[in-house]
Amino acid sequence: MRLATWNVNSLRSRIDRVEAFLARHDVDVLALQETKGREDQLPLMGLQALGYEVAVAGTNQWNGVAVISRVGLDDVEVGFPEMPAFGDPPAAEARALGATCGGVRVWSLYVPNGRKVDDPHYHYKLDWLARLHDAAGSWRDTPTALVGDWNIAPQDEDVFDIAAFATSTHVTRPERAAFEAFLTDGWTDLARPYTPGPELYTYWDYYRQRFERNRGMRIDFLLGSPPLAARVTGAAVDRDERAGKGASDHAPVIVDLQD
DNA sequence: ATGGTTGTAATACAA
């Protein structure tokens, strides 16, 4: 089974790229973040014609997550237990969608950005992560994938210039501790062993030709529970998807799992 | 240098 995650930065504006990506890599299950737009506007018919089922959640003009699967899509759950809400209306903050696809529980996650360290959104981000961690404790013994845009760069090498992030979110000690708590609990960063060196980054800002200069960040992750991590045979970042006109600012990350 | 770019039933705001 081939599982991928991608912050697509608007599903409607990039539906052609999504369909091409699924075909190019023979993807079975794709988790999307920042789908944006209203649910009834999302162009899902083409995906359905290709044999995929689609579940979407929490679409507004900024957030929204989805799971696309051609190996079954069952037990869809929007949000996780005790997921904190923020903003007005709170429904706009749905950032998590769980579905069982081919025997794997897949959670598409869009972790709150946090904005600035002195912003209420930063505390919301930490609270959100703590509550996700609580919920995930009961998922560890089943094949489960927590995938998406974590908005955290866990290691210094995960940003192009750590000095440039001295006062920024994404690299603070509390954010990194929140991410590390999952690893301590036995979750595994499934793609990291297969994406070293120049393949490290998953996100490049649109500003200032960051992609062309490879000044990126690694903030998109697939964390696997122990039963799932044992099945990984390979992984890759599709950097080519970030190139050219009309790209999302994130590249997809792909993981292969033994059946 | 607080810029720059991209998206959205938007023309401000989030990323």
Coordinates of C-alpha atoms (C1' of nucleotides) in Angstrom, one line a residue:
Chain A
M1 CA 0.0 0.0 0.0
R2 CA 1.3 3.4 -0.9
L3 CA 0.3 6.2 1.4
A4 CA 1.0 9.9 0.8
T5 CA 0.4 13.2 2.6
W6 CA 0.3 16.6 0.9
N7 CA -0.6 20.2 2.0
V8 CA -2.1 21.0 -1.3
N9 CA -2.9 24.7 -0.6
S10 CA -6.4 24.6 -2.2
L11 CA -7.7 21.4 -3.6
R12 CA -9.9 23.2 -6.1
S13 CA -7.1 25.2 -7.7
R14 CA -4.9 22.1 -7.9
I15 CA -7.2 19.3 -8.7
D16 CA -5.4 18.5 -11.9
R17 CA -2.1 18.2 -10.1
V18 CA -3.7 16.0 -7.5
E19 CA -5.1 13.6 -10.1
A20 CA -1.8 13.6 -11.9
F21 CA 0.1 13.0 -8.7
L22 CA -2.1 10.0 -7.8
A23 CA -1.5 8.5 -11.2
R24 CA 2.2 9.3 -11.5
H25 CA 3.0 7.5 -8.2
D26 CA 0.2 4.9 -8.2
V27 CA -0.9 6.2 -4.8
D28 CA -3.5 4.2 -2.8
V29 CA -4.3 6.6 0.0
L30 CA -3.6 10.4 0.0
A31 CA -4.2 12.7 3.0
L32 CA -4.6 16.3 2.1
Q33 CA -4.3 19.5 4.1
E34 CA -5.4 23.1 3.4
T35 CA -8.1 21.9 1.0
K36 CA -9.8 25.3 1.4
G37 CA -13.0 26.3 -0.1
R38 CA -16.4 25.1 0.8
E39 CA -17.1 21.4 0.9
D40 CA -19.8 21.6 -1.8
Q41 CA -17.3 23.3 -4.1
L42 CA -14.6 20.8 -4.0
P43 CA -14.2 19.0 -7.4
L44 CA -14.4 15.4 -6.4
M45 CA -16.1 13.9 -9.4
G46 CA -12.9 13.4 -11.3
L47 CA -11.3 11.6 -8.3
Q48 CA -14.3 9.3 -8.0
A49 CA -14.1 8.5 -11.7
L50 CA -10.6 7.4 -11.1
G51 CA -11.8 4.9 -8.5
Y52 CA -11.1 6.9 -5.3
E53 CA -13.4 7.6 -2.4
V54 CA -13.1 11.0 -0.8
A55 CA -13.8 12.3 2.7
V56 CA -13.4 15.9 3.5
A57 CA -13.7 17.9 6.7
G58 CA -13.7 21.4 8.0
T59 CA -13.4 23.3 4.8
N60 CA -13.3 27.1 5.0
Q61 CA -11.1 29.5 3.1
W62 CA -8.0 28.6 5.1
N63 CA -8.1 25.1 6.5
G64 CA -9.6 21.9 5.6
V65 CA -8.4 18.3 5.4
A66 CA -9.3 15.3 3.3
V67 CA -8.5 11.6 2.8
I68 CA -8.6 10.1 -0.7
S69 CA -8.5 6.3 -0.9
R70 CA -9.0 3.5 -3.5
V71 CA -8.5 0.7 -0.9
G72 CA -11.6 1.5 1.2
L73 CA -12.6 4.5 3.3
D74 CA -14.5 3.6 6.4
D75 CA -15.3 4.8 9.9
V76 CA -14.8 8.5 8.9
E77 CA -14.3 10.7 12.0
V78 CA -14.0 14.4 11.9
G79 CA -11.8 15.7 14.7
F80 CA -10.3 13.6 17.5
P81 CA -11.6 13.3 21.1
E82 CA -11.1 16.5 23.1
M83 CA -9.8 18.4 20.1
P84 CA -9.8 22.0 21.1
A85 CA -11.6 24.6 19.0
F86 CA -10.5 28.1 18.3
G87 CA -11.8 31.1 16.5
D88 CA -15.3 32.0 15.3
P89 CA -17.0 29.8 14.2
P90 CA -15.3 26.9 15.9
A91 CA -16.4 24.6 13.2
A92 CA -14.0 26.4 10.9
E93 CA -11.2 24.9 12.9
A94 CA -11.7 21.2 12.0
R95 CA -8.2 20.2 11.2
A96 CA -8.3 16.4 11.6
L97 CA -10.0 13.6 9.7
G98 CA -9.6 9.9 10.5
A99 CA -10.5 7.1 8.2
T100 CA -9.7 3.4 7.9
C101 CA -8.2 2.6 4.5
G102 CA -7.0 -0.9 3.6
G103 CA -6.8 -1.8 7.3
V104 CA -4.8 1.3 8.3
R105 CA -6.2 4.0 10.4
V106 CA -5.1 7.2 8.6
W107 CA -5.4 10.6 10.3
S108 CA -5.0 13.7 8.0
L109 CA -3.8 16.4 10.3
Y110 CA -3.3 20.1 9.9
V111 CA -1.7 21.3 13.1
P112 CA -2.4 25.0 13.9
N113 CA 0.3 27.2 12.5
G114 CA 0.9 29.2 15.7
R115 CA 1.7 32.4 13.9
K116 CA 4.0 34.1 16.5
V117 CA 5.2 32.9 19.9
D118 CA 3.3 35.7 21.6
D119 CA 0.1 35.0 19.7
P120 CA -2.9 33.2 21.2
H121 CA -2.7 30.9 18.2
Y122 CA 0.7 29.6 19.5
H123 CA -0.9 28.4 22.8
Y124 CA -3.8 26.9 20.8
K125 CA -1.2 25.0 18.8
L126 CA 0.4 23.6 21.9
D127 CA -2.9 22.7 23.5
W128 CA -4.0 21.1 20.2
L129 CA -0.9 19.0 20.1
A130 CA -1.2 17.9 23.7
R131 CA -4.7 16.8 23.2
L132 CA -3.8 14.9 20.0
H133 CA -1.0 13.2 22.0
D134 CA -3.6 12.2 24.6
A135 CA -5.9 10.7 22.0
A136 CA -3.1 9.0 20.1
G137 CA -2.1 7.0 23.2
S138 CA -5.0 4.7 22.6
W139 CA -4.2 4.2 18.9
R140 CA -0.6 2.9 19.3
D141 CA -1.4 -0.8 19.3
T142 CA -3.2 -0.7 15.9
P143 CA -1.8 0.2 12.5
T144 CA -2.2 3.9 12.6
A145 CA -0.7 6.8 10.6
L146 CA -0.7 10.4 11.9
V147 CA 0.1 12.3 8.7
G148 CA 0.1 15.9 7.5
D149 CA 1.4 19.3 8.1
W150 CA 2.7 19.4 11.6
N151 CA 4.0 23.0 11.4
I152 CA 7.0 21.9 13.5
A153 CA 10.6 21.5 12.4
P154 CA 11.8 19.0 15.0
Q155 CA 15.5 19.3 14.3
D156 CA 17.9 22.1 13.4
E157 CA 18.6 20.5 10.1
D158 CA 14.9 20.7 9.2
V159 CA 15.2 24.4 8.4
F160 CA 17.5 26.1 5.9
D161 CA 19.0 28.5 8.5
I162 CA 18.3 27.8 12.1
A163 CA 19.7 31.3 13.0
A164 CA 16.9 32.9 10.9
F165 CA 14.3 31.2 13.1
A166 CA 15.6 32.5 16.5
T167 CA 12.4 34.3 17.3
S168 CA 10.1 32.1 15.1
T169 CA 7.5 29.5 15.8
H170 CA 8.0 25.9 14.4
V171 CA 11.3 25.4 16.1
T172 CA 10.6 26.5 19.7
R173 CA 11.4 24.1 22.6
P174 CA 7.7 23.6 23.5
E175 CA 6.8 22.7 19.9
R176 CA 9.7 20.4 19.5
A177 CA 8.8 18.8 22.9
A178 CA 5.3 18.3 21.7
F179 CA 6.5 16.5 18.6
E180 CA 9.2 14.5 20.5
A181 CA 6.5 13.2 22.9
F182 CA 5.0 11.1 20.0
L183 CA 8.4 9.6 19.3
T184 CA 9.0 8.9 22.9
D185 CA 5.7 7.0 23.0
G186 CA 6.8 4.8 20.1
W187 CA 5.6 6.6 17.0
T188 CA 8.1 6.7 14.2
D189 CA 8.9 9.3 11.6
L190 CA 8.4 6.9 8.7
A191 CA 10.0 8.9 5.9
R192 CA 13.1 10.4 7.6
P193 CA 15.4 7.4 7.1
Y194 CA 14.6 7.4 3.4
T195 CA 14.8 11.2 2.8
P196 CA 18.3 12.4 3.7
G197 CA 20.3 15.4 2.7
P198 CA 18.9 17.4 -0.1
E199 CA 15.6 15.4 0.0
L200 CA 15.0 16.6 3.6
Y201 CA 12.6 19.5 3.0
T202 CA 8.9 19.3 2.4
Y203 CA 8.0 23.0 2.3
W204 CA 9.4 26.1 0.6
D205 CA 7.8 29.5 1.1
Y206 CA 6.5 31.1 -2.1
Y207 CA 8.5 34.3 -1.2
R208 CA 11.9 35.1 -2.5
Q209 CA 12.5 32.0 -4.7
R210 CA 12.9 29.8 -1.7
F211 CA 12.4 26.6 -3.7
E212 CA 14.9 27.6 -6.4
R213 CA 17.5 28.3 -3.7
N214 CA 16.4 25.2 -1.7
R215 CA 15.7 27.2 1.4
G216 CA 13.1 25.0 2.8
M217 CA 11.7 23.4 5.9
R218 CA 10.8 19.9 6.9
I219 CA 7.3 20.2 8.6
D220 CA 5.3 17.5 6.9
F221 CA 5.4 14.1 8.6
L222 CA 4.0 10.6 8.6
L223 CA 4.2 9.2 12.1
G224 CA 3.5 5.5 12.3
S225 CA 2.4 3.4 15.3
P226 CA 4.8 0.4 16.0
P227 CA 2.6 -2.1 14.0
L228 CA 2.6 0.2 11.0
A229 CA 6.3 1.3 11.2
A230 CA 7.3 -2.3 11.0
R231 CA 5.8 -2.5 7.5
V232 CA 7.6 0.5 5.9
T233 CA 9.7 -0.4 2.8
G234 CA 10.5 3.0 1.5
A235 CA 9.7 6.7 1.3
A236 CA 10.3 9.8 -0.8
V237 CA 9.5 13.5 -1.1
D238 CA 8.2 14.4 -4.5
R239 CA 10.2 17.5 -5.0
D240 CA 9.3 17.7 -8.6
E241 CA 5.7 18.5 -7.6
R242 CA 6.9 21.7 -5.9
A243 CA 8.6 22.9 -9.1
G244 CA 7.1 25.0 -11.8
K245 CA 4.1 27.4 -12.1
G246 CA 1.0 26.5 -10.1
A247 CA 2.7 24.4 -7.4
S248 CA 1.6 24.2 -3.8
D249 CA 4.2 25.5 -1.4
H250 CA 4.5 22.0 0.0
A251 CA 5.7 18.8 -1.7
P252 CA 3.9 15.5 -1.1
V253 CA 5.6 12.9 1.1
I254 CA 5.1 9.2 0.1
V255 CA 5.6 6.1 2.2
D256 CA 5.4 2.4 1.0
L257 CA 3.9 -0.2 3.3
Q258 CA 4.0 -4.0 3.0
D259 CA 0.6 -5.5 2.6
Chain B
dA1 C1' 15.2 45.6 4.8
dT2 C1' 8.9 43.3 8.5
dG3 C1' 9.9 43.1 2.3
dG4 C1' 8.3 39.0 -0.7
dT5 C1' 3.9 35.4 -3.1
dT6 C1' -0.2 32.7 -3.2
dG7 C1' -4.9 31.4 -2.0
dT8 C1' -9.8 32.5 -1.0
dA9 C1' -17.3 33.6 -3.0
dA10 C1' -11.5 37.8 -0.6
dT11 C1' -10.3 43.2 -2.2
dA12 C1' -8.2 41.7 4.2
dC13 C1' -6.2 38.0 6.0
dA14 C1' -3.8 33.6 6.7
dA15 C1' 0.0 31.1 5.4

